[in-house]
Amino acid sequence: MSIFDSAAFQGHEGLHAFADEATGLRGFIAIHSTARGPAAGGCRMWAYGAEQAAIDDALRLARAMSFKNAIADLDLGGGKSVIIGDSRTAKTPALFEAFGRAVDTLGGRYWAAEDVGVSPADLAHARRATRFIAGLEGHPAAAGDPSPVTAEGVKRGIELCVHRVLGRDLAGVTVALQGVGHVGAYLADKLAAAGARLVIADVDEAATRAVAARTGARVVSVEAIFDVEADVFAPCALGGAINLLTLPRIKTPIIAGAANNQLVDPATGAALLERGVTYAPDFVINGGGIISIASEIRALAAGGAYDPAWVEMKLAKLMETLDAILDRGLTERRPTQEIAIEIAQARIDAARG
């Protein structure tokens, strides 16, 4: 089947393959939409088992970024890049410089930032080859690592859901946190500071030990995290964690986390509704990081400086949007993910004219 006929490609503007023989770089940049502005989204490095898996991931993530940027009312479209390789063993400065050259060939249609397996330090090497990299340090417009801002938005979203469903604040609430990488670790710190009790799991045992030492979290296996008795399940690892196999095991009345593409398919969203689970749509609750990146892109375009007040304003409005989506989910008896996609798609369509 042609890529143009695949369900994953539908609605996309482009899929760009890149490779560099000298460094071993191989990967893809997916651009879903530039209707609202240049496509923006993170760069992920992962040891995909097959080339098609990397393509499908890039396409799914790029579409999610279009929705995320639209729902946050940013002047950005959606894109994503993936590098095929083990981030623990295959990283080199030269590889990321080559990635920067690949980004530069698109002439500003795509801005890259960090994502799973990629750090701001990695992207500093890419920045040598292109200006279309955001989320770094060292200049007045710089946003820095977007992970803390993502975590702040997710923490506020969890707090909102807990208040709506349980009628209380975070003190004493138990959160089952799946994944304590860049964003998950910051989120764990913020939740613990607010008085939440944490149960955590991650494939990286050193990361779980470090977070547990700081927060007092209880550590369980990556498989057992679905069975934890808790108030909130927070997916903060890879996508697809919520599916028709794992959902019956999750005992929490709230699902709210930082991962992208948490629901494996629309049927899972319908199942959440039937079970009475309050679900915070992933691309709404985790939009803080891209808001921070957007501030950097705005500042670079204007020759100005990063504006924390603008970021705070956008983050506060995003929480208002989440609250409104949760309200509509109750009154319309519809999956919240469906409602959020509908709002985001309408904004993208309006920009296309």
Tab-separated table of C-alpha atoms in Angstrom:
chain	number	residue	atom	x	y	z
A	1	MET	CA	0.000	0.000	0.000
A	2	SER	CA	1.235	3.477	-0.902
A	3	ILE	CA	2.041	5.893	1.918
A	4	PHE	CA	-0.533	8.235	0.362
A	5	ASP	CA	-3.242	5.613	0.844
A	6	SER	CA	-2.414	4.823	4.463
A	7	ALA	CA	-4.731	5.947	7.245
A	8	ALA	CA	-1.766	7.349	9.176
A	9	PHE	CA	-0.838	9.760	6.347
A	10	GLN	CA	-4.324	11.141	5.753
A	11	GLY	CA	-4.461	14.893	6.295
A	12	HIS	CA	-0.676	15.320	6.309
A	13	GLU	CA	1.177	17.792	4.137
A	14	GLY	CA	4.403	15.833	3.954
A	15	LEU	CA	6.680	13.070	5.201
A	16	HIS	CA	10.403	13.678	4.775
A	17	ALA	CA	13.022	10.939	5.097
A	18	PHE	CA	16.574	11.904	6.049
A	19	ALA	CA	19.830	9.998	6.347
A	20	ASP	CA	23.525	10.646	6.842
A	21	GLU	CA	25.889	7.782	6.080
A	22	ALA	CA	28.839	9.215	7.999
A	23	THR	CA	26.976	9.424	11.331
A	24	GLY	CA	24.447	6.624	10.861
A	25	LEU	CA	21.558	9.073	11.115
A	26	ARG	CA	18.242	7.789	9.782
A	27	GLY	CA	14.795	9.154	10.456
A	28	PHE	CA	11.715	11.043	9.343
A	29	ILE	CA	10.115	14.461	9.713
A	30	ALA	CA	6.321	14.452	9.447
A	31	ILE	CA	4.460	17.688	8.788
A	32	HIS	CA	0.746	17.450	9.436
A	33	SER	CA	-0.336	21.062	9.007
A	34	THR	CA	1.114	24.522	8.525
A	35	ALA	CA	-2.292	26.211	8.303
A	36	ARG	CA	-1.830	28.136	11.566
A	37	GLY	CA	1.914	28.677	11.199
A	38	PRO	CA	5.162	26.720	10.875
A	39	ALA	CA	4.935	23.142	12.087
A	40	ALA	CA	6.455	22.640	15.536
A	41	GLY	CA	7.038	19.499	17.555
A	42	GLY	CA	9.702	17.519	19.305
A	43	CYS	CA	12.380	15.191	18.026
A	44	ARG	CA	12.132	11.634	19.371
A	45	MET	CA	14.975	9.085	19.311
A	46	TRP	CA	13.872	5.485	19.664
A	47	ALA	CA	15.088	2.024	18.671
A	48	TYR	CA	12.123	1.273	16.434
A	49	GLY	CA	11.867	-2.378	15.473
A	50	ALA	CA	10.940	-1.544	11.893
A	51	GLU	CA	11.052	1.453	9.569
A	52	GLN	CA	7.263	1.452	9.259
A	53	ALA	CA	6.919	1.765	13.031
A	54	ALA	CA	9.036	4.932	12.920
A	55	ILE	CA	6.949	6.359	10.082
A	56	ASP	CA	3.679	5.609	11.832
A	57	ASP	CA	4.931	7.152	15.084
A	58	ALA	CA	6.079	10.325	13.341
A	59	LEU	CA	2.736	10.704	11.560
A	60	ARG	CA	0.628	10.081	14.677
A	61	LEU	CA	2.712	12.477	16.721
A	62	ALA	CA	2.645	15.196	14.044
A	63	ARG	CA	-1.154	15.065	13.903
A	64	ALA	CA	-1.304	15.277	17.698
A	65	MET	CA	0.959	18.345	17.579
A	66	SER	CA	-1.417	20.085	15.158
A	67	PHE	CA	-4.235	19.503	17.630
A	68	LYS	CA	-2.081	20.483	20.616
A	69	ASN	CA	-0.971	23.758	19.062
A	70	ALA	CA	-4.488	24.608	17.894
A	71	ILE	CA	-6.145	23.827	21.233
A	72	ALA	CA	-3.568	26.063	22.975
A	73	ASP	CA	-4.395	28.776	20.395
A	74	LEU	CA	-0.800	29.064	19.156
A	75	ASP	CA	0.280	30.386	15.761
A	76	LEU	CA	1.893	27.057	14.968
A	77	GLY	CA	1.093	23.968	12.970
A	78	GLY	CA	1.957	20.392	13.798
A	79	GLY	CA	5.072	18.385	13.004
A	80	LYS	CA	7.316	15.769	14.558
A	81	SER	CA	10.661	14.165	13.862
A	82	VAL	CA	11.922	10.721	14.798
A	83	ILE	CA	15.489	9.412	14.765
A	84	ILE	CA	15.857	5.650	14.507
A	85	GLY	CA	18.378	4.502	17.099
A	86	ASP	CA	19.035	3.645	20.724
A	87	SER	CA	19.309	6.937	22.593
A	88	ARG	CA	21.429	5.267	25.267
A	89	THR	CA	24.189	4.142	22.893
A	90	ALA	CA	23.903	5.797	19.473
A	91	LYS	CA	24.035	9.520	20.257
A	92	THR	CA	26.932	11.609	18.968
A	93	PRO	CA	27.337	15.354	18.440
A	94	ALA	CA	27.902	14.697	14.733
A	95	LEU	CA	24.633	12.762	14.464
A	96	PHE	CA	22.662	15.683	15.870
A	97	GLU	CA	24.490	18.158	13.672
A	98	ALA	CA	23.396	16.013	10.726
A	99	PHE	CA	19.851	16.103	12.087
A	100	GLY	CA	20.092	19.896	12.192
A	101	ARG	CA	21.047	19.926	8.529
A	102	ALA	CA	17.987	17.800	7.744
A	103	VAL	CA	15.730	20.247	9.601
A	104	ASP	CA	17.327	23.170	7.766
A	105	THR	CA	16.453	21.736	4.356
A	106	LEU	CA	12.788	22.459	5.148
A	107	GLY	CA	13.511	26.186	5.307
A	108	GLY	CA	11.548	26.939	8.482
A	109	ARG	CA	8.429	24.871	7.735
A	110	TYR	CA	9.346	22.805	10.828
A	111	TRP	CA	10.797	23.748	14.226
A	112	ALA	CA	12.250	20.967	16.395
A	113	ALA	CA	12.495	20.700	20.177
A	114	GLU	CA	13.240	17.861	22.597
A	115	ASP	CA	11.136	14.743	23.072
A	116	VAL	CA	11.622	11.181	24.302
A	117	GLY	CA	15.275	10.139	24.090
A	118	VAL	CA	16.484	13.631	23.152
A	119	SER	CA	17.698	16.367	25.490
A	120	PRO	CA	18.309	20.088	25.021
A	121	ALA	CA	22.031	19.267	25.169
A	122	ASP	CA	21.613	17.008	22.126
A	123	LEU	CA	19.742	19.685	20.228
A	124	ALA	CA	22.441	22.243	20.982
A	125	HIS	CA	24.532	20.310	18.451
A	126	ALA	CA	21.671	20.456	15.921
A	127	ARG	CA	21.461	24.218	16.468
A	128	ARG	CA	24.916	24.566	14.910
A	129	ALA	CA	23.425	23.551	11.570
A	130	THR	CA	20.048	25.312	11.682
A	131	ARG	CA	18.279	28.122	13.482
A	132	PHE	CA	15.008	26.170	13.520
A	133	ILE	CA	15.631	24.546	16.910
A	134	ALA	CA	13.879	25.739	20.069
A	135	GLY	CA	14.004	24.890	23.751
A	136	LEU	CA	17.651	25.754	24.310
A	137	GLU	CA	19.621	28.110	26.552
A	138	GLY	CA	22.045	30.914	25.877
A	139	HIS	CA	20.133	33.760	24.206
A	140	PRO	CA	17.459	36.248	25.370
A	141	ALA	CA	14.654	34.479	23.490
A	142	ALA	CA	15.597	31.045	24.811
A	143	ALA	CA	12.839	29.030	26.462
A	144	GLY	CA	15.143	26.377	27.891
A	145	ASP	CA	14.034	22.820	28.523
A	146	PRO	CA	10.234	22.751	28.019
A	147	SER	CA	9.786	19.729	30.306
A	148	PRO	CA	9.198	21.721	33.531
A	149	VAL	CA	6.474	23.798	31.838
A	150	THR	CA	4.843	20.652	30.456
A	151	ALA	CA	4.919	19.176	33.958
A	152	GLU	CA	3.409	22.333	35.447
A	153	GLY	CA	0.486	22.168	33.033
A	154	VAL	CA	-0.100	18.474	33.741
A	155	LYS	CA	0.038	19.106	37.481
A	156	ARG	CA	-2.555	21.871	37.138
A	157	GLY	CA	-4.698	19.605	34.973
A	158	ILE	CA	-4.560	16.795	37.522
A	159	GLU	CA	-5.414	19.291	40.242
A	160	LEU	CA	-8.403	20.469	38.206
A	161	CYS	CA	-9.652	16.904	37.673
A	162	VAL	CA	-9.206	16.011	41.338
A	163	HIS	CA	-11.168	19.078	42.382
A	164	ARG	CA	-13.969	18.265	39.930
A	165	VAL	CA	-14.224	14.544	40.709
A	166	LEU	CA	-13.133	14.250	44.333
A	167	GLY	CA	-13.894	17.755	45.606
A	168	ARG	CA	-10.473	18.208	47.204
A	169	ASP	CA	-6.946	19.415	46.550
A	170	LEU	CA	-3.911	17.222	45.886
A	171	ALA	CA	-2.914	16.702	49.524
A	172	GLY	CA	-3.282	13.010	50.331
A	173	VAL	CA	-4.362	12.042	46.801
A	174	THR	CA	-2.651	8.925	45.426
A	175	VAL	CA	-1.268	9.188	41.889
A	176	ALA	CA	-0.028	6.166	39.929
A	177	LEU	CA	2.649	7.688	37.704
A	178	GLN	CA	3.700	5.645	34.674
A	179	GLY	CA	7.052	6.986	33.493
A	180	VAL	CA	9.501	9.285	35.266
A	181	GLY	CA	11.587	10.548	32.363
A	182	HIS	CA	12.092	14.234	31.545
A	183	VAL	CA	8.499	15.327	32.186
A	184	GLY	CA	7.453	12.547	34.574
A	185	ALA	CA	10.249	13.320	37.018
A	186	TYR	CA	9.381	17.023	37.135
A	187	LEU	CA	5.720	16.111	37.550
A	188	ALA	CA	6.522	13.756	40.429
A	189	ASP	CA	8.366	16.569	42.213
A	190	LYS	CA	5.465	18.986	41.730
A	191	LEU	CA	2.839	16.476	42.875
A	192	ALA	CA	4.862	15.496	45.939
A	193	ALA	CA	5.352	19.161	46.846
A	194	ALA	CA	1.551	19.545	46.740
A	195	GLY	CA	1.149	16.660	49.192
A	196	ALA	CA	0.207	13.850	46.804
A	197	ARG	CA	1.236	10.257	47.497
A	198	LEU	CA	3.029	8.684	44.536
A	199	VAL	CA	3.372	5.195	43.135
A	200	ILE	CA	5.810	5.166	40.211
A	201	ALA	CA	7.135	2.842	37.526
A	202	ASP	CA	9.674	3.216	34.721
A	203	VAL	CA	11.860	0.959	32.613
A	204	ASP	CA	14.824	2.995	33.910
A	205	GLU	CA	15.405	1.650	37.426
A	206	ALA	CA	17.938	4.365	38.250
A	207	ALA	CA	15.362	7.038	37.410
A	208	THR	CA	12.725	5.464	39.654
A	209	ARG	CA	15.197	5.182	42.520
A	210	ALA	CA	16.170	8.847	42.173
A	211	VAL	CA	12.562	10.052	42.085
A	212	ALA	CA	11.585	7.799	44.972
A	213	ALA	CA	14.454	9.119	47.074
A	214	ARG	CA	13.291	12.717	46.506
A	215	THR	CA	9.550	12.221	46.813
A	216	GLY	CA	9.002	9.170	49.012
A	217	ALA	CA	7.236	7.421	46.122
A	218	ARG	CA	6.577	3.694	46.185
A	219	VAL	CA	8.148	1.901	43.234
A	220	VAL	CA	6.349	-0.904	41.377
A	221	SER	CA	7.094	-2.745	38.146
A	222	VAL	CA	6.109	-1.324	34.772
A	223	GLU	CA	3.473	-4.030	34.498
A	224	ALA	CA	2.067	-3.591	38.011
A	225	ILE	CA	1.459	0.154	37.674
A	226	PHE	CA	-1.868	-0.551	35.919
A	227	ASP	CA	-3.178	-2.427	38.972
A	228	VAL	CA	-2.362	0.162	41.642
A	229	GLU	CA	-5.202	1.362	43.872
A	230	ALA	CA	-5.065	5.111	43.339
A	231	ASP	CA	-7.118	8.233	42.682
A	232	VAL	CA	-5.323	9.233	39.471
A	233	PHE	CA	-3.543	7.240	36.780
A	234	ALA	CA	-0.980	9.478	35.055
A	235	PRO	CA	0.487	8.045	31.828
A	236	CYS	CA	3.825	9.777	31.233
A	237	ALA	CA	5.649	7.246	29.051
A	238	LEU	CA	5.053	6.223	25.430
A	239	GLY	CA	1.680	6.311	23.697
A	240	GLY	CA	-1.010	3.655	23.673
A	241	ALA	CA	-0.928	2.963	27.405
A	242	ILE	CA	-4.714	3.123	27.643
A	243	ASN	CA	-6.289	0.351	25.604
A	244	LEU	CA	-9.003	-2.253	25.922
A	245	LEU	CA	-6.571	-4.633	27.659
A	246	THR	CA	-5.167	-2.228	30.245
A	247	LEU	CA	-8.328	-0.228	30.879
A	248	PRO	CA	-10.122	-2.954	32.915
A	249	ARG	CA	-7.102	-3.063	35.228
A	250	ILE	CA	-6.998	0.673	35.941
A	251	LYS	CA	-8.982	1.366	39.102
A	252	THR	CA	-8.740	5.144	39.197
A	253	PRO	CA	-11.655	7.534	38.566
A	254	ILE	CA	-9.273	9.948	36.794
A	255	ILE	CA	-6.757	9.469	33.978
A	256	ALA	CA	-4.575	12.503	33.392
A	257	GLY	CA	-0.949	12.466	32.322
A	258	ALA	CA	1.783	13.838	30.096
A	259	ALA	CA	2.157	11.133	27.435
A	260	ASN	CA	1.182	11.778	23.842
A	261	ASN	CA	-1.400	9.560	22.107
A	262	GLN	CA	-2.450	7.878	25.353
A	263	LEU	CA	-5.569	6.253	23.878
A	264	VAL	CA	-4.811	3.485	21.415
A	265	ASP	CA	-7.988	4.208	19.412
A	266	PRO	CA	-11.320	6.060	19.613
A	267	ALA	CA	-13.039	2.956	21.013
A	268	THR	CA	-10.929	3.347	24.140
A	269	GLY	CA	-12.243	6.870	24.633
A	270	ALA	CA	-15.793	5.556	24.360
A	271	ALA	CA	-14.980	2.826	26.889
A	272	LEU	CA	-13.659	5.445	29.337
A	273	LEU	CA	-16.944	7.313	29.024
A	274	GLU	CA	-18.949	4.155	29.685
A	275	ARG	CA	-16.885	3.388	32.780
A	276	GLY	CA	-17.409	6.889	34.139
A	277	VAL	CA	-13.689	7.713	34.101
A	278	THR	CA	-12.765	11.380	33.849
A	279	TYR	CA	-10.155	11.618	31.088
A	280	ALA	CA	-8.078	14.746	30.485
A	281	PRO	CA	-7.296	14.688	26.742
A	282	ASP	CA	-3.566	14.234	26.335
A	283	PHE	CA	-2.872	17.014	23.840
A	284	VAL	CA	-4.753	19.484	26.045
A	285	ILE	CA	-3.257	18.751	29.446
A	286	ASN	CA	0.314	18.371	28.169
A	287	GLY	CA	0.415	21.586	26.122
A	288	GLY	CA	2.585	23.602	28.512
A	289	GLY	CA	5.874	22.703	26.871
A	290	ILE	CA	4.855	23.753	23.384
A	291	ILE	CA	3.496	27.018	24.812
A	292	SER	CA	6.976	27.677	26.179
A	293	ILE	CA	8.518	26.771	22.812
A	294	ALA	CA	6.038	29.074	21.052
A	295	SER	CA	7.181	31.960	23.223
A	296	GLU	CA	10.749	31.374	22.072
A	297	ILE	CA	9.752	31.216	18.401
A	298	ARG	CA	7.728	34.442	18.805
A	299	ALA	CA	10.624	36.179	20.514
A	300	LEU	CA	13.109	35.089	17.847
A	301	ALA	CA	10.808	36.385	15.095
A	302	ALA	CA	10.422	39.742	16.849
A	303	GLY	CA	14.011	40.055	18.010
A	304	GLY	CA	12.782	40.122	21.601
A	305	ALA	CA	13.086	38.098	24.778
A	306	TYR	CA	11.291	35.099	26.231
A	307	ASP	CA	8.113	36.254	27.957
A	308	PRO	CA	7.168	34.238	31.075
A	309	ALA	CA	4.000	36.310	31.547
A	310	TRP	CA	2.763	35.345	28.064
A	311	VAL	CA	3.484	31.685	28.841
A	312	GLU	CA	1.554	31.919	32.112
A	313	MET	CA	-1.380	33.590	30.369
A	314	LYS	CA	-1.530	30.869	27.710
A	315	LEU	CA	-1.190	28.102	30.311
A	316	ALA	CA	-4.041	29.557	32.388
A	317	LYS	CA	-6.258	29.760	29.288
A	318	LEU	CA	-5.373	26.165	28.434
A	319	MET	CA	-6.663	25.045	31.836
A	320	GLU	CA	-9.884	26.970	31.176
A	321	THR	CA	-10.179	25.085	27.886
A	322	LEU	CA	-9.647	21.764	29.658
A	323	ASP	CA	-12.333	22.646	32.187
A	324	ALA	CA	-14.765	23.517	29.389
A	325	ILE	CA	-14.028	20.256	27.548
A	326	LEU	CA	-14.680	18.253	30.721
A	327	ASP	CA	-17.968	20.135	31.157
A	328	ARG	CA	-19.029	19.311	27.616
A	329	GLY	CA	-18.094	15.674	28.108
A	330	LEU	CA	-20.565	15.480	30.978
A	331	THR	CA	-23.407	17.439	29.410
A	332	GLU	CA	-23.115	15.895	25.938
A	333	ARG	CA	-22.220	12.389	27.127
A	334	ARG	CA	-19.355	12.261	24.648
A	335	PRO	CA	-15.694	11.234	24.993
A	336	THR	CA	-13.582	14.214	25.978
A	337	GLN	CA	-10.885	13.286	23.434
A	338	GLU	CA	-13.483	13.460	20.678
A	339	ILE	CA	-14.622	16.900	21.830
A	340	ALA	CA	-11.043	18.214	22.047
A	341	ILE	CA	-10.209	16.960	18.539
A	342	GLU	CA	-13.375	18.582	17.215
A	343	ILE	CA	-12.404	21.966	18.684
A	344	ALA	CA	-8.816	21.739	17.437
A	345	GLN	CA	-9.817	20.617	13.939
A	346	ALA	CA	-12.299	23.490	13.648
A	347	ARG	CA	-9.528	25.969	14.451
A	348	ILE	CA	-7.209	24.388	11.868
A	349	ASP	CA	-9.959	24.397	9.221
A	350	ALA	CA	-10.729	28.058	9.955
A	351	ALA	CA	-7.068	28.952	9.395
A	352	ARG	CA	-7.120	27.194	6.027
A	353	GLY	CA	-9.988	29.468	4.993
